[in-house]
PDB file of C-alpha atoms in Angstrom:
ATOM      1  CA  UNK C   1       0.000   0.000   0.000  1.00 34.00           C
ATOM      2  CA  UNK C   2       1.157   3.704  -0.680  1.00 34.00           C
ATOM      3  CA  UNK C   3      -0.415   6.384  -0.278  1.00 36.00           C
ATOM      4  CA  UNK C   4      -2.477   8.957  -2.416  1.00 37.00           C
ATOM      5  CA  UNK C   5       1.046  11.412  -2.064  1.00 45.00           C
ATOM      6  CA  UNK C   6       3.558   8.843  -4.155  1.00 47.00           C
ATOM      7  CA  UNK C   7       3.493   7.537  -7.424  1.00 48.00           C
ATOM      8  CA  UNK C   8       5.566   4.583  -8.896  1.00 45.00           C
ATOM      9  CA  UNK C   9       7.972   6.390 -11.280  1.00 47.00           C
ATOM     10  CA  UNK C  10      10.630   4.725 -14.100  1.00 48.00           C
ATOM     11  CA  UNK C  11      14.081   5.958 -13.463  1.00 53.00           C
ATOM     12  CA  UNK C  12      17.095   5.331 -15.538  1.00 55.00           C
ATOM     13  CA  UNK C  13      20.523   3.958 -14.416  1.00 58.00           C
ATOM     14  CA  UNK C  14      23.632   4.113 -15.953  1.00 58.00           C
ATOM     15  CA  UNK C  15      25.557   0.687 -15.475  1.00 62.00           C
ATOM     16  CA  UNK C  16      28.567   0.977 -16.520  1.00 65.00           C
ATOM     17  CA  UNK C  17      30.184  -2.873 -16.535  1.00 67.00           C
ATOM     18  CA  UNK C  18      27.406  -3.474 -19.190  1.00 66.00           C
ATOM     19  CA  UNK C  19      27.769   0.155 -20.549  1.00 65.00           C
ATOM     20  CA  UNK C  20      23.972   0.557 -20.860  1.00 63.00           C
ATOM     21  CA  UNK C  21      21.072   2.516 -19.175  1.00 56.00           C
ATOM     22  CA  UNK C  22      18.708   0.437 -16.765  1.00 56.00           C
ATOM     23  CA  UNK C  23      15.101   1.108 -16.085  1.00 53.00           C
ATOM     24  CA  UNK C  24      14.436   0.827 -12.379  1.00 57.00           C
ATOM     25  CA  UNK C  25      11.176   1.478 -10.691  1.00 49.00           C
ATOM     26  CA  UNK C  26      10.731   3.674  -7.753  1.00 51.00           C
ATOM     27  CA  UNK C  27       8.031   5.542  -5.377  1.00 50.00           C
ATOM     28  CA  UNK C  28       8.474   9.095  -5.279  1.00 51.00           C
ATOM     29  CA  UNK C  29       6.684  11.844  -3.467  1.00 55.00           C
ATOM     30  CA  UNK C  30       4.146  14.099  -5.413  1.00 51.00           C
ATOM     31  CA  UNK C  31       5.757  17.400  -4.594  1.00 51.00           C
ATOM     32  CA  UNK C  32       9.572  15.669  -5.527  1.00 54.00           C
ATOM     33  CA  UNK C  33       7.545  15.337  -9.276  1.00 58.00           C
ATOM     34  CA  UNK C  34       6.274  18.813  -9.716  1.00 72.00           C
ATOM     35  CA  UNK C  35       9.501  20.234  -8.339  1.00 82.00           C
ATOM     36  CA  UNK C  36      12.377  21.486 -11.417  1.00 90.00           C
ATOM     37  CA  UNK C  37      14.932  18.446 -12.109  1.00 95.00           C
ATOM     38  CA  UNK C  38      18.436  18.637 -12.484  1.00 96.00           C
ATOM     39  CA  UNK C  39      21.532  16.272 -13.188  1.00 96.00           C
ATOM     40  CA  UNK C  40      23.397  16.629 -10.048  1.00 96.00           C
ATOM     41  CA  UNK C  41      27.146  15.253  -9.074  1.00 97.00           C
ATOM     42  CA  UNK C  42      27.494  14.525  -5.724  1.00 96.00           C
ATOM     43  CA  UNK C  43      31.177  12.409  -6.120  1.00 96.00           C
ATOM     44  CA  UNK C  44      33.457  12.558  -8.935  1.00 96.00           C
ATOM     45  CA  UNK C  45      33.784   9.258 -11.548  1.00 96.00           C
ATOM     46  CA  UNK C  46      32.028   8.257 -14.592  1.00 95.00           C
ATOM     47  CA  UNK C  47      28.511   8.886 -16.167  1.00 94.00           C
ATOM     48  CA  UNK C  48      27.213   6.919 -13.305  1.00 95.00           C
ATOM     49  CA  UNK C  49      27.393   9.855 -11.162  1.00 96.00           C
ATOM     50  CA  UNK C  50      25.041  11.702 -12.468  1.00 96.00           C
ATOM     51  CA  UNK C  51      22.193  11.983 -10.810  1.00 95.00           C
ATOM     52  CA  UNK C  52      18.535  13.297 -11.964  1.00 94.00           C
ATOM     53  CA  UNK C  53      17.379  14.567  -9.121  1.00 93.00           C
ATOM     54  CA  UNK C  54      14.361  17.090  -7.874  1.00 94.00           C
ATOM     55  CA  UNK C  55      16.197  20.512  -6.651  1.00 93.00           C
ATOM     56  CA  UNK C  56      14.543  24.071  -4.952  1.00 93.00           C
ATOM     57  CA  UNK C  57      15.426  26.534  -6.980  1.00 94.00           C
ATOM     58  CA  UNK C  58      13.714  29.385  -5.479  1.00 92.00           C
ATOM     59  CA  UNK C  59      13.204  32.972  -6.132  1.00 95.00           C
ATOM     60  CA  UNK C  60      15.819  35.222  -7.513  1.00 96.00           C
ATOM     61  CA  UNK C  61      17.817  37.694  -5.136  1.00 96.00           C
ATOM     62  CA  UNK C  62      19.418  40.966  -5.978  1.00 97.00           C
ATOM     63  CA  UNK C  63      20.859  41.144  -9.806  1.00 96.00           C
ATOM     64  CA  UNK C  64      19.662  37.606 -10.496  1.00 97.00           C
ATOM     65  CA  UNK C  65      16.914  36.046 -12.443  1.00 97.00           C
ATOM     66  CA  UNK C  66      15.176  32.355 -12.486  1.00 97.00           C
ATOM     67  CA  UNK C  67      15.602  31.079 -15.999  1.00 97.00           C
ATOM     68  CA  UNK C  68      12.649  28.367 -17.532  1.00 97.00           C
ATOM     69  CA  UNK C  69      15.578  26.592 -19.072  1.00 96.00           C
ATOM     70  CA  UNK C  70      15.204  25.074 -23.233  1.00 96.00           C
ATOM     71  CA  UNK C  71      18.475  23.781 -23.846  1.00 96.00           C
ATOM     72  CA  UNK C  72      21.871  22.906 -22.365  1.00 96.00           C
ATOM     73  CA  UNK C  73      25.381  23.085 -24.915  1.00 93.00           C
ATOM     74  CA  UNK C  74      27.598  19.909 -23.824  1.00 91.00           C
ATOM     75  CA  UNK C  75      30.943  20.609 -23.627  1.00 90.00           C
ATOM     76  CA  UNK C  76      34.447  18.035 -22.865  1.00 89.00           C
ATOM     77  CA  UNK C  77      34.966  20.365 -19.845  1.00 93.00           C
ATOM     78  CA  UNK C  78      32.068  18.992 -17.933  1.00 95.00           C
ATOM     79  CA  UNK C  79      33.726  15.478 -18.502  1.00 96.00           C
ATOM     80  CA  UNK C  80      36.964  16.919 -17.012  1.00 96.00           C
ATOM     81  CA  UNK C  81      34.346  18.680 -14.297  1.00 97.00           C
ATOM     82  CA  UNK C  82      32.733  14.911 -13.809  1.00 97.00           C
ATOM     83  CA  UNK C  83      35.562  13.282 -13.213  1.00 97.00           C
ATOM     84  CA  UNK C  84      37.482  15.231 -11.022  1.00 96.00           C
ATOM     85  CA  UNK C  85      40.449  16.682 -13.226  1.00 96.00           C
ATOM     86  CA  UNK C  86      38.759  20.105 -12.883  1.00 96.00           C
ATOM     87  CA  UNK C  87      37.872  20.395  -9.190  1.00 94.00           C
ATOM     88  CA  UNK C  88      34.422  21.811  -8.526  1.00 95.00           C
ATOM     89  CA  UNK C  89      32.651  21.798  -5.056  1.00 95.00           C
ATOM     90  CA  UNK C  90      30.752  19.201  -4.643  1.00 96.00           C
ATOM     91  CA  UNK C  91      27.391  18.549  -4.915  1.00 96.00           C
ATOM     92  CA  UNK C  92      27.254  20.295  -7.984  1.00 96.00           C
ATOM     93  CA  UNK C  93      25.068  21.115 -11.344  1.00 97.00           C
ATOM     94  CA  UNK C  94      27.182  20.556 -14.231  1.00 96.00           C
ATOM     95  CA  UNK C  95      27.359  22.504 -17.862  1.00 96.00           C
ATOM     96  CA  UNK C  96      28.618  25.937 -18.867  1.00 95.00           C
ATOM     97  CA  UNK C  97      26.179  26.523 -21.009  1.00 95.00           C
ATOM     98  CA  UNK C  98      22.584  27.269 -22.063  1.00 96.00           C
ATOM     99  CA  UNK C  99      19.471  29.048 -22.877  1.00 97.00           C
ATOM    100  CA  UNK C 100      16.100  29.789 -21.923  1.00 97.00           C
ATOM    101  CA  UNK C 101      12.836  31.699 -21.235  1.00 98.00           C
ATOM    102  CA  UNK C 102      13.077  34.728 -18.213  1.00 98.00           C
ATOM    103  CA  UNK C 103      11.139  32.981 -15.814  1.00 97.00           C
ATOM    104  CA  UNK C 104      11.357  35.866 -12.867  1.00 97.00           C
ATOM    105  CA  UNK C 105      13.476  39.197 -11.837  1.00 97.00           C
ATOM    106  CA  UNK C 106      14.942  39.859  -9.040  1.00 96.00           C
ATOM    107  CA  UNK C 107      15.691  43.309  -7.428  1.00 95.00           C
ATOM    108  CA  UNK C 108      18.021  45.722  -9.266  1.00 95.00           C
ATOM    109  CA  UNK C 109      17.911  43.714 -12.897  1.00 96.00           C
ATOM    110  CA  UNK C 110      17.947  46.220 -15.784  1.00 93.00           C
ATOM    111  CA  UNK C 111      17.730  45.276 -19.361  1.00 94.00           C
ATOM    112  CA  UNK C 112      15.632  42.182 -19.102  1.00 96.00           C
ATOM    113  CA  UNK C 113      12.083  41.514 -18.739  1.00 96.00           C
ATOM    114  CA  UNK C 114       9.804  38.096 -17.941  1.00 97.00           C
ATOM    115  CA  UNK C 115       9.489  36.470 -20.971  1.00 97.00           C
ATOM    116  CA  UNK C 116      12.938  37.727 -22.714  1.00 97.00           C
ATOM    117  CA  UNK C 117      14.668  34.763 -24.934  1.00 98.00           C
ATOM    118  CA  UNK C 118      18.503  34.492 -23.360  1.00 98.00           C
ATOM    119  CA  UNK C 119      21.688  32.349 -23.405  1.00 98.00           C
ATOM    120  CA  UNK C 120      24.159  32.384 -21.344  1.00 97.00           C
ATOM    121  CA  UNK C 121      28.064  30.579 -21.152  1.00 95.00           C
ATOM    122  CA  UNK C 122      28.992  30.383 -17.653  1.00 88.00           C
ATOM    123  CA  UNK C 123      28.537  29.867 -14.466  1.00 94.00           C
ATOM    124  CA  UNK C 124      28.253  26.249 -13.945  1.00 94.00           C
ATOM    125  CA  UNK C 125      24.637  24.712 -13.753  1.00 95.00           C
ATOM    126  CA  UNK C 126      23.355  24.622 -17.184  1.00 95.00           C
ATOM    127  CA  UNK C 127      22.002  20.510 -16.556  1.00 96.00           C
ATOM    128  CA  UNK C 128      19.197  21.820 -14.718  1.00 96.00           C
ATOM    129  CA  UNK C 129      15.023  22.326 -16.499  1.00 96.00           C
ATOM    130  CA  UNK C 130      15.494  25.654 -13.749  1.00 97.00           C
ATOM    131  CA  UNK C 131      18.211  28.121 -12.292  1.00 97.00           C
ATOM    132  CA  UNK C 132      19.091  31.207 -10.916  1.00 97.00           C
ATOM    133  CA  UNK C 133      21.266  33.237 -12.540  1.00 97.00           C
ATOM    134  CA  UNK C 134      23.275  36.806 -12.707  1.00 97.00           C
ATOM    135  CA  UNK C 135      21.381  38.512 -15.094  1.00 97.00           C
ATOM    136  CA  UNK C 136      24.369  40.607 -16.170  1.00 96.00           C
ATOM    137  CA  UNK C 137      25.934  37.028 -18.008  1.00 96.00           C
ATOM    138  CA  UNK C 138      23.052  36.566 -20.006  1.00 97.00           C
ATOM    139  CA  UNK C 139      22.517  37.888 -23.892  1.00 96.00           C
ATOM    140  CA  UNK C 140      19.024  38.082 -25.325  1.00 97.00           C
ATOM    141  CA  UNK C 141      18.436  36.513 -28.224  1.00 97.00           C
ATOM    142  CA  UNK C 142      17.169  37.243 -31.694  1.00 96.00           C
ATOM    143  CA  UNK C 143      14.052  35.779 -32.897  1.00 94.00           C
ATOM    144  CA  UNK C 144      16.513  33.978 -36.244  1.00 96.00           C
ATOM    145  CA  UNK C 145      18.748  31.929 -33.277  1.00 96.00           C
ATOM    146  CA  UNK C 146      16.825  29.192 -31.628  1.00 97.00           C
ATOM    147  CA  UNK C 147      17.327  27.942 -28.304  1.00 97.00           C
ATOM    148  CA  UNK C 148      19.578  24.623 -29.825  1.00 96.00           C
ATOM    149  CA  UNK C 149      21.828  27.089 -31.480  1.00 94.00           C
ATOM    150  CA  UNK C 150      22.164  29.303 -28.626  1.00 95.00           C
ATOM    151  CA  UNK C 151      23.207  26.528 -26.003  1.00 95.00           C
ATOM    152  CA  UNK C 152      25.369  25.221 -28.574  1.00 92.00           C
ATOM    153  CA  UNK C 153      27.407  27.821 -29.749  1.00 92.00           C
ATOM    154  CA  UNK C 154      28.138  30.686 -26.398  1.00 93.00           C
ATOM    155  CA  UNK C 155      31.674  29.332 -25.810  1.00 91.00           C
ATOM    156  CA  UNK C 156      32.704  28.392 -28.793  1.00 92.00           C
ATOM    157  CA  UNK C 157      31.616  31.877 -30.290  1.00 93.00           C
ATOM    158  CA  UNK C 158      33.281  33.850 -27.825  1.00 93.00           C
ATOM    159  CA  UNK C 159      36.877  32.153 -28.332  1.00 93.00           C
ATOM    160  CA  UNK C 160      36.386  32.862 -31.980  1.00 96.00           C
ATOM    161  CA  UNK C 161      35.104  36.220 -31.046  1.00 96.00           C
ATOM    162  CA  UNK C 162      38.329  36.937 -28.674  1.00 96.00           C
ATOM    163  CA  UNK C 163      40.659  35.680 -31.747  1.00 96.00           C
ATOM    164  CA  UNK C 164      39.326  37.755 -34.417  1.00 96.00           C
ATOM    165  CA  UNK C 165      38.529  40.251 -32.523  1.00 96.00           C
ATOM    166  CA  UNK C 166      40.542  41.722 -29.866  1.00 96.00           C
ATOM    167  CA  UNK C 167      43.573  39.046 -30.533  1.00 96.00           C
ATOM    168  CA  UNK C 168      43.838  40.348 -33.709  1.00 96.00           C
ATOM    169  CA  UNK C 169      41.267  42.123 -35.488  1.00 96.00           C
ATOM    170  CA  UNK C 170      40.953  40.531 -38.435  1.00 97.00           C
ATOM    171  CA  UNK C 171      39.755  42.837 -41.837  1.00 97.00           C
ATOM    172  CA  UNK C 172      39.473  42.329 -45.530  1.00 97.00           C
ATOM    173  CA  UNK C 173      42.881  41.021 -47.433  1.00 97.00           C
ATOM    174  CA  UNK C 174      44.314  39.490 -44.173  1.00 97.00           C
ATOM    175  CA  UNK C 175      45.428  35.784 -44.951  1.00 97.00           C
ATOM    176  CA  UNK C 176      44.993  33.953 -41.633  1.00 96.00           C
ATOM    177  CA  UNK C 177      45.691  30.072 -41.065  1.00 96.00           C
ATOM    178  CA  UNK C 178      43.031  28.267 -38.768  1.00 96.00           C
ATOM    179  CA  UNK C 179      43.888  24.830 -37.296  1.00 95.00           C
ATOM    180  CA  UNK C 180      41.553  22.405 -36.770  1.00 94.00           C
ATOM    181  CA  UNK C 181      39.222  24.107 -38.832  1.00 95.00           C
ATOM    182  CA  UNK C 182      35.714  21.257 -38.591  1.00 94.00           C
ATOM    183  CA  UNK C 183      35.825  21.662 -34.774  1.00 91.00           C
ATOM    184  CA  UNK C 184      32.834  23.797 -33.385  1.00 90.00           C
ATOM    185  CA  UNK C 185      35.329  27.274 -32.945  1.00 93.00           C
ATOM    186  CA  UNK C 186      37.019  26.511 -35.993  1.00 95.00           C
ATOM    187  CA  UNK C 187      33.611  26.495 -38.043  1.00 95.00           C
ATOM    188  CA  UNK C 188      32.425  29.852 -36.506  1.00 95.00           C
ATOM    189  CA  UNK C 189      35.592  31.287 -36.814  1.00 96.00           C
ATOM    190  CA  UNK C 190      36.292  30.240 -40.481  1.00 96.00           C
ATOM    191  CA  UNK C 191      32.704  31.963 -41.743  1.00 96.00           C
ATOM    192  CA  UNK C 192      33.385  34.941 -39.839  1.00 97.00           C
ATOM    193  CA  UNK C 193      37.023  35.601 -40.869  1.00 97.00           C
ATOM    194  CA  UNK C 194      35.443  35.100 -44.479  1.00 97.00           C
ATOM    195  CA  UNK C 195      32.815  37.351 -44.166  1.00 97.00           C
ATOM    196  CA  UNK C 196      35.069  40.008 -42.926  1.00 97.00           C
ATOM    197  CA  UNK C 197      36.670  39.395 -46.176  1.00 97.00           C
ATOM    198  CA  UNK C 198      39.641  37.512 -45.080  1.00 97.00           C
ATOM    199  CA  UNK C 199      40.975  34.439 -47.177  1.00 97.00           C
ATOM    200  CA  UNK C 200      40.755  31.504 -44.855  1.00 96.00           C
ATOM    201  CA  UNK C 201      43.156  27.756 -44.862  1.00 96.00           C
ATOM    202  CA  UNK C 202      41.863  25.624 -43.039  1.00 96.00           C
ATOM    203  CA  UNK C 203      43.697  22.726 -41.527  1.00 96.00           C
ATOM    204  CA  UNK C 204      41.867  19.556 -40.683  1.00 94.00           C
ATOM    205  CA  UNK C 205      42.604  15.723 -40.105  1.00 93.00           C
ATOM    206  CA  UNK C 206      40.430  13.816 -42.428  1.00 92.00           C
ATOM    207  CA  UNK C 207      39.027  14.055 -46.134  1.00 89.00           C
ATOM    208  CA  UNK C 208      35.674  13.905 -44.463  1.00 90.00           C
ATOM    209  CA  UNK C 209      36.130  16.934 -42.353  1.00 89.00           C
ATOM    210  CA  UNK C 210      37.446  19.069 -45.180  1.00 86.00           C
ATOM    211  CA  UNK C 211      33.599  18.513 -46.603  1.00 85.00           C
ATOM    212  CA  UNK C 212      32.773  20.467 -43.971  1.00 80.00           C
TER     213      UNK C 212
END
């Protein structure tokens, strides 16, 4: 017997001497379901320690906002952050990046209203369906740039951004060399270079990423 507050939920296990997910069943309070999920790491090792788990995200303080979260980017630094070879305190919400819906404002928050389309790369927490956030690292979006894009592309724009930029700022006639050219940076940074009218070479390691 259970009672009316719990419901018999599927949850998914990573086992990692088979290398496959699980389905396990489990009873789980009402309130835990309606609450905002996020993968959470509570010890450092392999993808078996992350954890989907209910959190309390609360209301927004001073210079923050609760972001209605769309999509997360995936990154190889939140493997290094997973396992331990970048030390975060722990428990902790992984991923750098994503983007969302302006859920609520806190006090002293200019520039952004409820409802306002935003991505963000940085600080960590980005595995979560909810967060709080400083609304001074977020960048509203255009209507053309979906959520997807958005998550997908803060850091890697921003290092191309920094390189063509303010590294060197790159203008029409310059003849610049990019390596590894079919990586996400290396993409952006190749169409931007060209549409400043630079004339790009691009090295990559395969035929099949030259298509690219």
């Amino acid at each position: 017997m259970f009672s009316t507050n719990n419901r018999i939920v599927l949850q998914w296990q990573y086992n990692r001497e088979n290398n496959e997910f699980v389905e396990s069943i489990l009873h789980q309070n009402i309130a835990e379901i309606c609450m905002p999920h996020a993968i959470q790491i509570r010890q450092t090792g392999g993808p078996e320690v992350l954890n989907w788990t209910a959190v309390d995200v609360g209301e927004p303080g001073s210079g923050q906002v609760r972001l209605r979260q769309a999509a997360a980017g995936l990154n190889y630094i939140d493997v290094y952050h997973r396992t331990g070879y970048y030390s975060q305190p722990l428990p902790f919400i992984p991923g750098l990046e994503g983007a969302g819906t302006v859920e609520a404002i806190g006090q002293d928050v200019r520039g952004l209203k409820v409802g306002d389309r935003v991505a963000y790369a940085g600080p960590a927490g980005g595995y979560s369906e909810m967060r709080l956030i400083e609304a001074d690292r977020l960048v509203r979006l255009p209507d053309a740039i979906s959520f997807d894009q958005a998550a997908a592309m803060m850091l890697q724009g921003m290092t191309a951004q920094v390189l063509i930029r303010q590294v060197y700022p790159v203008k029409a006639g310059d003849l610049i060399l990019v390596h590894a050219a079919a990586g996400g940076t290396g993409l952006i940074l190749c169409q931007w270079a060209a549409a400043l009218g630079a004339t790009v070479i691009g090295t990559v390691s395969t035929e099949t990423k030259a298509e690219l």
